[in-house]
CSV table of C-alpha atoms in Angstrom, one decimal:
chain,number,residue,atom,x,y,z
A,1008,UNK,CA,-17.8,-15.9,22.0
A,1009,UNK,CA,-14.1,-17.2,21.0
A,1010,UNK,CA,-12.0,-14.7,23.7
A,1011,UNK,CA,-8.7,-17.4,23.5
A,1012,UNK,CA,-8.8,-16.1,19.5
A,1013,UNK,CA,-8.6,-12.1,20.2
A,1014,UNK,CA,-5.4,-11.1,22.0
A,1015,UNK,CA,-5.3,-7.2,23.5
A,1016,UNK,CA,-1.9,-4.8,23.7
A,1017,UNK,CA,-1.6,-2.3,26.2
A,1018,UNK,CA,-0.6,1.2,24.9
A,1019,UNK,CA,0.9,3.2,27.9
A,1020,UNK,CA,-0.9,6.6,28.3
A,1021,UNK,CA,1.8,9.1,26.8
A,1022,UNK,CA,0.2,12.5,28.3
A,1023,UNK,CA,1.4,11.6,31.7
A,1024,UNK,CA,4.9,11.2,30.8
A,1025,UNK,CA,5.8,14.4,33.0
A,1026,UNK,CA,4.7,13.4,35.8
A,1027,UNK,CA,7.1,11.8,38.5
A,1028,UNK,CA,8.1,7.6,38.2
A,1029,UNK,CA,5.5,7.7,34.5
A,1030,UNK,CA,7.4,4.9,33.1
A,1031,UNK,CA,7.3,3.3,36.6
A,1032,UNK,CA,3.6,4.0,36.8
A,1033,UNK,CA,2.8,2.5,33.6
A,1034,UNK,CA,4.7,-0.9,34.0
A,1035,UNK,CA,2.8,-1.5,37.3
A,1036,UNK,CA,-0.4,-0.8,35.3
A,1037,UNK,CA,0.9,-3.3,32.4
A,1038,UNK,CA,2.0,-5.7,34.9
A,1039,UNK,CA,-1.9,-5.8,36.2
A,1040,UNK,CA,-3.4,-5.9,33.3
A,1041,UNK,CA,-1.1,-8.8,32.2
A,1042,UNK,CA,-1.9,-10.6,35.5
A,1043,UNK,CA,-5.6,-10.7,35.2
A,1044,UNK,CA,-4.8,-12.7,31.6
A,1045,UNK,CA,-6.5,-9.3,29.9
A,1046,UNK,CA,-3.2,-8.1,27.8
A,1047,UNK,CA,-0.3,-10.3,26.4
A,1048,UNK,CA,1.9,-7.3,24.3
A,1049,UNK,CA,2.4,-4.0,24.2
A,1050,UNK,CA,1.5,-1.8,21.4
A,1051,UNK,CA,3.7,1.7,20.4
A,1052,UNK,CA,2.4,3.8,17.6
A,1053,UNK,CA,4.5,6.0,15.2
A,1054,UNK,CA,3.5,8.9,17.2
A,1055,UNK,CA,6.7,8.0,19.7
A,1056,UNK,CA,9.8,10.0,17.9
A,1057,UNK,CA,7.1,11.5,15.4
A,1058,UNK,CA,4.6,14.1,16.9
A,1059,UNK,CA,4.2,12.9,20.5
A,1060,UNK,CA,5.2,16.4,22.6
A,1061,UNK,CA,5.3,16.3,26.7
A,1062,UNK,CA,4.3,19.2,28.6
A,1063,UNK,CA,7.0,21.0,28.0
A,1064,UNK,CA,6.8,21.1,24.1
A,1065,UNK,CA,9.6,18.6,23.3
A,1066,UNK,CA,9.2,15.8,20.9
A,1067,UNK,CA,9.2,12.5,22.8
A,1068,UNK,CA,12.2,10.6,21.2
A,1069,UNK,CA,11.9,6.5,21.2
A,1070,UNK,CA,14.7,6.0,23.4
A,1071,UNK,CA,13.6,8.7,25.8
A,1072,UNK,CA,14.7,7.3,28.9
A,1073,UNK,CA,11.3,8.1,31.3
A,1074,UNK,CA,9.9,5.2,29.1
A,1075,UNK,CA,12.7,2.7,29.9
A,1076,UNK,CA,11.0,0.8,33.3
A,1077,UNK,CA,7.7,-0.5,30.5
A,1078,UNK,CA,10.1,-1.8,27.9
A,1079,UNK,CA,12.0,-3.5,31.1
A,1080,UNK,CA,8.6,-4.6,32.5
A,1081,UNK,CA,7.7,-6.5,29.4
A,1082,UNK,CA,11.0,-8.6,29.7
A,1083,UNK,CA,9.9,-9.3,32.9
A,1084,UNK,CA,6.6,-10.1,32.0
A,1085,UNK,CA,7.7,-12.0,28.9
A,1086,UNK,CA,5.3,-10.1,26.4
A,1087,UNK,CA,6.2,-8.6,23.2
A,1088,UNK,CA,6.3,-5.0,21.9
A,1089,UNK,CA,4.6,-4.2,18.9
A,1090,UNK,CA,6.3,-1.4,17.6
A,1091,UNK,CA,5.4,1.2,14.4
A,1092,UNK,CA,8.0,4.4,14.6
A,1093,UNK,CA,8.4,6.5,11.3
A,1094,UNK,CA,6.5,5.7,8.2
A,1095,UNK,CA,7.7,4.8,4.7
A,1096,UNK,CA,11.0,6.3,3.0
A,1097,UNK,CA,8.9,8.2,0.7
A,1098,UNK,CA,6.1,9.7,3.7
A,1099,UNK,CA,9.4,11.9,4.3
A,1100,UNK,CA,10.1,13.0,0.8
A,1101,UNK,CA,8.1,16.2,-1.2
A,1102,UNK,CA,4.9,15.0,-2.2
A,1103,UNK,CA,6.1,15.8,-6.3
A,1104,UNK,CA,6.5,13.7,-9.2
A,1105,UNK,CA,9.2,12.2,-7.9
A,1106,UNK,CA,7.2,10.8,-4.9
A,1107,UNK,CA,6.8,7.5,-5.8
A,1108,UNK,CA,3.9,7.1,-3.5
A,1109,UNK,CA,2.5,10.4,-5.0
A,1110,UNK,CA,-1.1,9.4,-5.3
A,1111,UNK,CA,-1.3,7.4,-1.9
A,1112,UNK,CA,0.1,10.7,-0.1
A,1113,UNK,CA,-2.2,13.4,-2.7
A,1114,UNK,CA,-5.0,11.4,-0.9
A,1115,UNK,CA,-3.4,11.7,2.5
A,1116,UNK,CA,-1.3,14.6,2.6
A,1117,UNK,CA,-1.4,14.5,6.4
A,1118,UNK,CA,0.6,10.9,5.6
A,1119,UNK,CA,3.5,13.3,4.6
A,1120,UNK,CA,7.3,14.0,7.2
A,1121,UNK,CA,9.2,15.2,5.2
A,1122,UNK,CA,8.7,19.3,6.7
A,1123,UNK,CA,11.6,19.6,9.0
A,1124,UNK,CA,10.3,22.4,11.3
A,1125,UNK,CA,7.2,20.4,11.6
A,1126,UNK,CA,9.0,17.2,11.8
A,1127,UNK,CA,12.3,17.6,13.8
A,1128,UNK,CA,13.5,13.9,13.4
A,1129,UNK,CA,14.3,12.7,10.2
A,1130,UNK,CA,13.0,8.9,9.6
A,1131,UNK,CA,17.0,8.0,10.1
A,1132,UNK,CA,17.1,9.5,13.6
A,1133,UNK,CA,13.7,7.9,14.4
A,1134,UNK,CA,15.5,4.3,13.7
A,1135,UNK,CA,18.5,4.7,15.6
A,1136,UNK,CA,16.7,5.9,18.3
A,1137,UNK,CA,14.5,3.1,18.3
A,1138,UNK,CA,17.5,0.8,17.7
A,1139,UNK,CA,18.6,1.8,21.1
A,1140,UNK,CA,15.9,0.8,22.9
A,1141,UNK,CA,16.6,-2.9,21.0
A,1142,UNK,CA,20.3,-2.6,22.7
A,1143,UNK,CA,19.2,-1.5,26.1
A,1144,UNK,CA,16.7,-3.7,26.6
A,1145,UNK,CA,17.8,-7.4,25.0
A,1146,UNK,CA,15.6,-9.2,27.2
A,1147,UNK,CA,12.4,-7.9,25.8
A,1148,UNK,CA,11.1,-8.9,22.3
A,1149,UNK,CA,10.1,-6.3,20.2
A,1150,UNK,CA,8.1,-6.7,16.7
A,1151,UNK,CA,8.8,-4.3,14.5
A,1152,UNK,CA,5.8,-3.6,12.8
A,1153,UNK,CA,6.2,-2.8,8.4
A,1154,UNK,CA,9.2,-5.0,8.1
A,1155,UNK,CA,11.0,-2.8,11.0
A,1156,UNK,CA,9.1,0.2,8.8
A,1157,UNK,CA,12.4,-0.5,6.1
A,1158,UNK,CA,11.5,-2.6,3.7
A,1159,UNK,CA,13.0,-1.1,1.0
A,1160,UNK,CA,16.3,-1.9,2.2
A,1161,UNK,CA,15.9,-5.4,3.4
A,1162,UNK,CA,19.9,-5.5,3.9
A,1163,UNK,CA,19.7,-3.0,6.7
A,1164,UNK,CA,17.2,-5.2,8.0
A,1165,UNK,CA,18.7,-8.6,7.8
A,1166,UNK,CA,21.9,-6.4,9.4
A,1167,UNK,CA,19.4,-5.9,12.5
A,1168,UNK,CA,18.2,-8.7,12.9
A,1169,UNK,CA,21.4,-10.3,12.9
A,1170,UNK,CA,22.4,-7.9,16.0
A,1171,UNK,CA,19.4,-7.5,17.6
A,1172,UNK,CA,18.3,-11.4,18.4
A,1173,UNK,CA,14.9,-10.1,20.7
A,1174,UNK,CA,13.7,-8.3,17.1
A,1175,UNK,CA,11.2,-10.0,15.3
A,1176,UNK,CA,9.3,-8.2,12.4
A,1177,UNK,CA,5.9,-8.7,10.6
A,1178,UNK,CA,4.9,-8.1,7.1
A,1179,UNK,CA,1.6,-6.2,7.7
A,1180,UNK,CA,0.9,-3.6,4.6
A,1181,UNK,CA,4.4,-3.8,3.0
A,1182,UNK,CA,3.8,-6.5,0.1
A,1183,UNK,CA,4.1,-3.4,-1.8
A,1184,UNK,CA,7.6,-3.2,-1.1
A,1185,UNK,CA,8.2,-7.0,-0.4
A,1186,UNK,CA,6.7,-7.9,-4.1
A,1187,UNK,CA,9.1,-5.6,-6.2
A,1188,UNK,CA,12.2,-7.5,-5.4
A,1189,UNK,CA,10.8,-11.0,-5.0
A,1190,UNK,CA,14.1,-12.8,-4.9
A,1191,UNK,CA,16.0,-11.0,-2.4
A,1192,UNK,CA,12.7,-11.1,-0.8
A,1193,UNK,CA,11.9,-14.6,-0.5
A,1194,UNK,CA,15.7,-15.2,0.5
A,1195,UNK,CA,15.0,-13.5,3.0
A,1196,UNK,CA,12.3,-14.6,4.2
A,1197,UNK,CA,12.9,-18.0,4.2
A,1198,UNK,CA,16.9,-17.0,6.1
A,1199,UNK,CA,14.6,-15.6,8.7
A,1200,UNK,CA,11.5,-17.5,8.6
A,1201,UNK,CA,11.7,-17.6,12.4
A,1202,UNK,CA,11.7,-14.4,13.0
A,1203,UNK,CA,9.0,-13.5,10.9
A,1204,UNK,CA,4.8,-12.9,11.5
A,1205,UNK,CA,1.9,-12.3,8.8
A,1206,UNK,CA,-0.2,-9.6,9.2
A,1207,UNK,CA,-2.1,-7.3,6.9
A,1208,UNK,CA,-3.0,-3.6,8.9
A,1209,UNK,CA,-6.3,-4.4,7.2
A,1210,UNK,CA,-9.8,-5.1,8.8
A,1211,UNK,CA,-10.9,-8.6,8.6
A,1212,UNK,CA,-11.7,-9.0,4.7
A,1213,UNK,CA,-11.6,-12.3,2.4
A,1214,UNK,CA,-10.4,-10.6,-0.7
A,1215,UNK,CA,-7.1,-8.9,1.3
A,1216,UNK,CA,-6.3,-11.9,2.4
A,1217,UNK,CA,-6.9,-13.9,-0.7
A,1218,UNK,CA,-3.8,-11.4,-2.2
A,1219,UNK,CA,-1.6,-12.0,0.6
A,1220,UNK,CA,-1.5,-15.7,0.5
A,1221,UNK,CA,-1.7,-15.3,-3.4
A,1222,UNK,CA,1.4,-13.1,-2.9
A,1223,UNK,CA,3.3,-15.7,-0.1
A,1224,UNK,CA,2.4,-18.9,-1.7
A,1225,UNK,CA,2.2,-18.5,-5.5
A,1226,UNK,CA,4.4,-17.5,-8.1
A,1227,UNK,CA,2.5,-15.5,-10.0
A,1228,UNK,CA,3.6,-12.6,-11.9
A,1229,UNK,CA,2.3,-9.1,-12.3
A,1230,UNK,CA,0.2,-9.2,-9.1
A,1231,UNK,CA,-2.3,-5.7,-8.7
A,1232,UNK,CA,-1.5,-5.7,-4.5
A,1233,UNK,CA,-4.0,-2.4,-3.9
A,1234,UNK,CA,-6.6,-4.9,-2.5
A,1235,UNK,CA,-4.6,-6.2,0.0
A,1236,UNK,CA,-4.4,-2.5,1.7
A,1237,UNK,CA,-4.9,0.5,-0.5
A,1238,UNK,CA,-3.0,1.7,-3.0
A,1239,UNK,CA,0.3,2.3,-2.1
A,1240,UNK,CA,2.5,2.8,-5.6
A,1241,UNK,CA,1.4,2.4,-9.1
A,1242,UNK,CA,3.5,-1.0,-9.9
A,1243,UNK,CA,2.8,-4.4,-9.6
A,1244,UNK,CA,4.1,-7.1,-7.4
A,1245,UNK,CA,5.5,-10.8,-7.9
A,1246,UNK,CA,4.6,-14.1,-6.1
A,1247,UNK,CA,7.5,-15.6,-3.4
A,1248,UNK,CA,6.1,-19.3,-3.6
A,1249,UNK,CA,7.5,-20.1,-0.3
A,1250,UNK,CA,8.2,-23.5,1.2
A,1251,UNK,CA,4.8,-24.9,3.5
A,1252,UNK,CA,6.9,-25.1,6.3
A,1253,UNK,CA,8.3,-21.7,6.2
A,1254,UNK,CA,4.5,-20.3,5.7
A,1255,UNK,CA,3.4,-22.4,8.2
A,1256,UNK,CA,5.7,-20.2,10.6
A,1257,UNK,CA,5.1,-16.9,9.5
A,1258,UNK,CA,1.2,-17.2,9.6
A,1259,UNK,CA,1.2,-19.0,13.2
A,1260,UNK,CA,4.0,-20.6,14.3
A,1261,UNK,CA,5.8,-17.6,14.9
A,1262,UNK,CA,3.0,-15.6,16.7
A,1263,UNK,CA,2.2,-18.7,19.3
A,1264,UNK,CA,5.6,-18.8,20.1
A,1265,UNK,CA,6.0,-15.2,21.2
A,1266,UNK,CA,2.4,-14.6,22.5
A,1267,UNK,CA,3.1,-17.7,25.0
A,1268,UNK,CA,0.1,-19.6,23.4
A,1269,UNK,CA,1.4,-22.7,23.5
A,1270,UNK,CA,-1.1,-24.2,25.8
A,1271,UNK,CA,-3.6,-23.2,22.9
A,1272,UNK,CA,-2.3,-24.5,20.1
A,1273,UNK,CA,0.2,-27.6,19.8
């Protein structure tokens, strides 16, 4: 009915990573599928570096070098990676009164890293591993997905974006963060407003959106942002009221330029 408004990602098929020329394999299969106009991205989930095992019984690390020919292939393809490795700084933390995502992670306690034996890599170990793959391959964008899953530190961000020129983040599910420290937060969004895409990690519904644009283009105070995902942390969050023209390239400008849709929208 509207198939130029839906866009697919592939997602390479992990359980054949020990088999000879995998990564090979897969970039063939993404190069098809990218042909035939079906796929324009490809899509990584935080079970890369997290609890994806090969045949052998060995975490899979990010930077794992069997997977090197697909992040190559997408250079050559000129698609973008949508990538989600690790989780939130307190998902790796004791789910205590401390946690300060205690009652998100009492409801989800399977949301929880912070168990060494069963998690071997720590969420620090997970970046830099994925921050290799960014270095080895700078001819292939990647987005990373949560606010490059850091927003709580958006100086170590802003520090990788600076080195990393082929990184590009979104904001999906992280207003949490975002809307606690509203001025270093619309500083830098509007420094990096070209490097920057909206998106919520929520199905398709008026009211989460209606906090998200509250939340980008007001400057209200004491926003209640649980609607806009779930909730995440028991405080409120504060309005960015960012310039029109720097919205207008986080909610579209951004994503036509790096999905090649161009000849879509002008």
């Amino acid at each position: 009915i509207a198939k130029d408004r839906f866009i697919l990602f592939f997602r390479p098929d992990f359980t054949k990573i020990n088999e000879p020329d995998f990564g090979i394999k897969e970039a063939k299969k993404l190069e098809e599928a990218v042909r035939s106009g079906t796929v324009r991205g490809l899509k990584i989930n935080k079970a890369l570096g997290l609890t994806l095992k090969d045949k052998t019984g060995k975490l899979v690390k990010v930077d794992d070098p069997r997977i090197d020919p697909i992040w190559a292939k997408c250079g050559e393809l000129g698609i973008p990676v949508a990538i989600h490795v690790s989780d939130p700084k307190a998902f790796f933390t004791p789910i205590d009164k401390y946690n300060e995502r205690y009652d998100e992670l009492g409801a989800h306690p399977d949301w929880a890293f912070f168990d060494r034996e069963k998690y071997p890599y720590s969420k620090e170990e997970i970046l830099e591993q994925r921050n290799n793959v960014f270095a080895r391959h700078p001819n292939t964008i990647f987005i990373g997905a949560h606010v490059a899953t850091l927003p709580e530190e958006l100086g170590r961000v802003s520090m990788w974006l600076e080195q990393y020129p082929n990184l590009y983040i979104d904001i999906d599910a992280r207003i949490s963060e975002l809307g606690r420290q509203p001025y270093t937060a619309r500083k830098f969004l509007i420094r990096y407003q070209d490097r920057v895409l909206f998106g919520t990690d929520t199905p398709p519904d008026a009211e989460a959106y209606r906090i998200y644009y509250r939340f980008l283009e007001t400057d209200d105070e004491y926003i209640d942002p649980s609607g806009g995902h779930h909730l995440q942390g028991r405080w409120m969050i504060y309005g960015l009221y960012l310039p029109d023209d720097v919205l207008e390239k986080i909610y579209n400008k951004n994503a036509i330029k790096i999905l090649g849709m161009n000849k879509y929208y002008k």
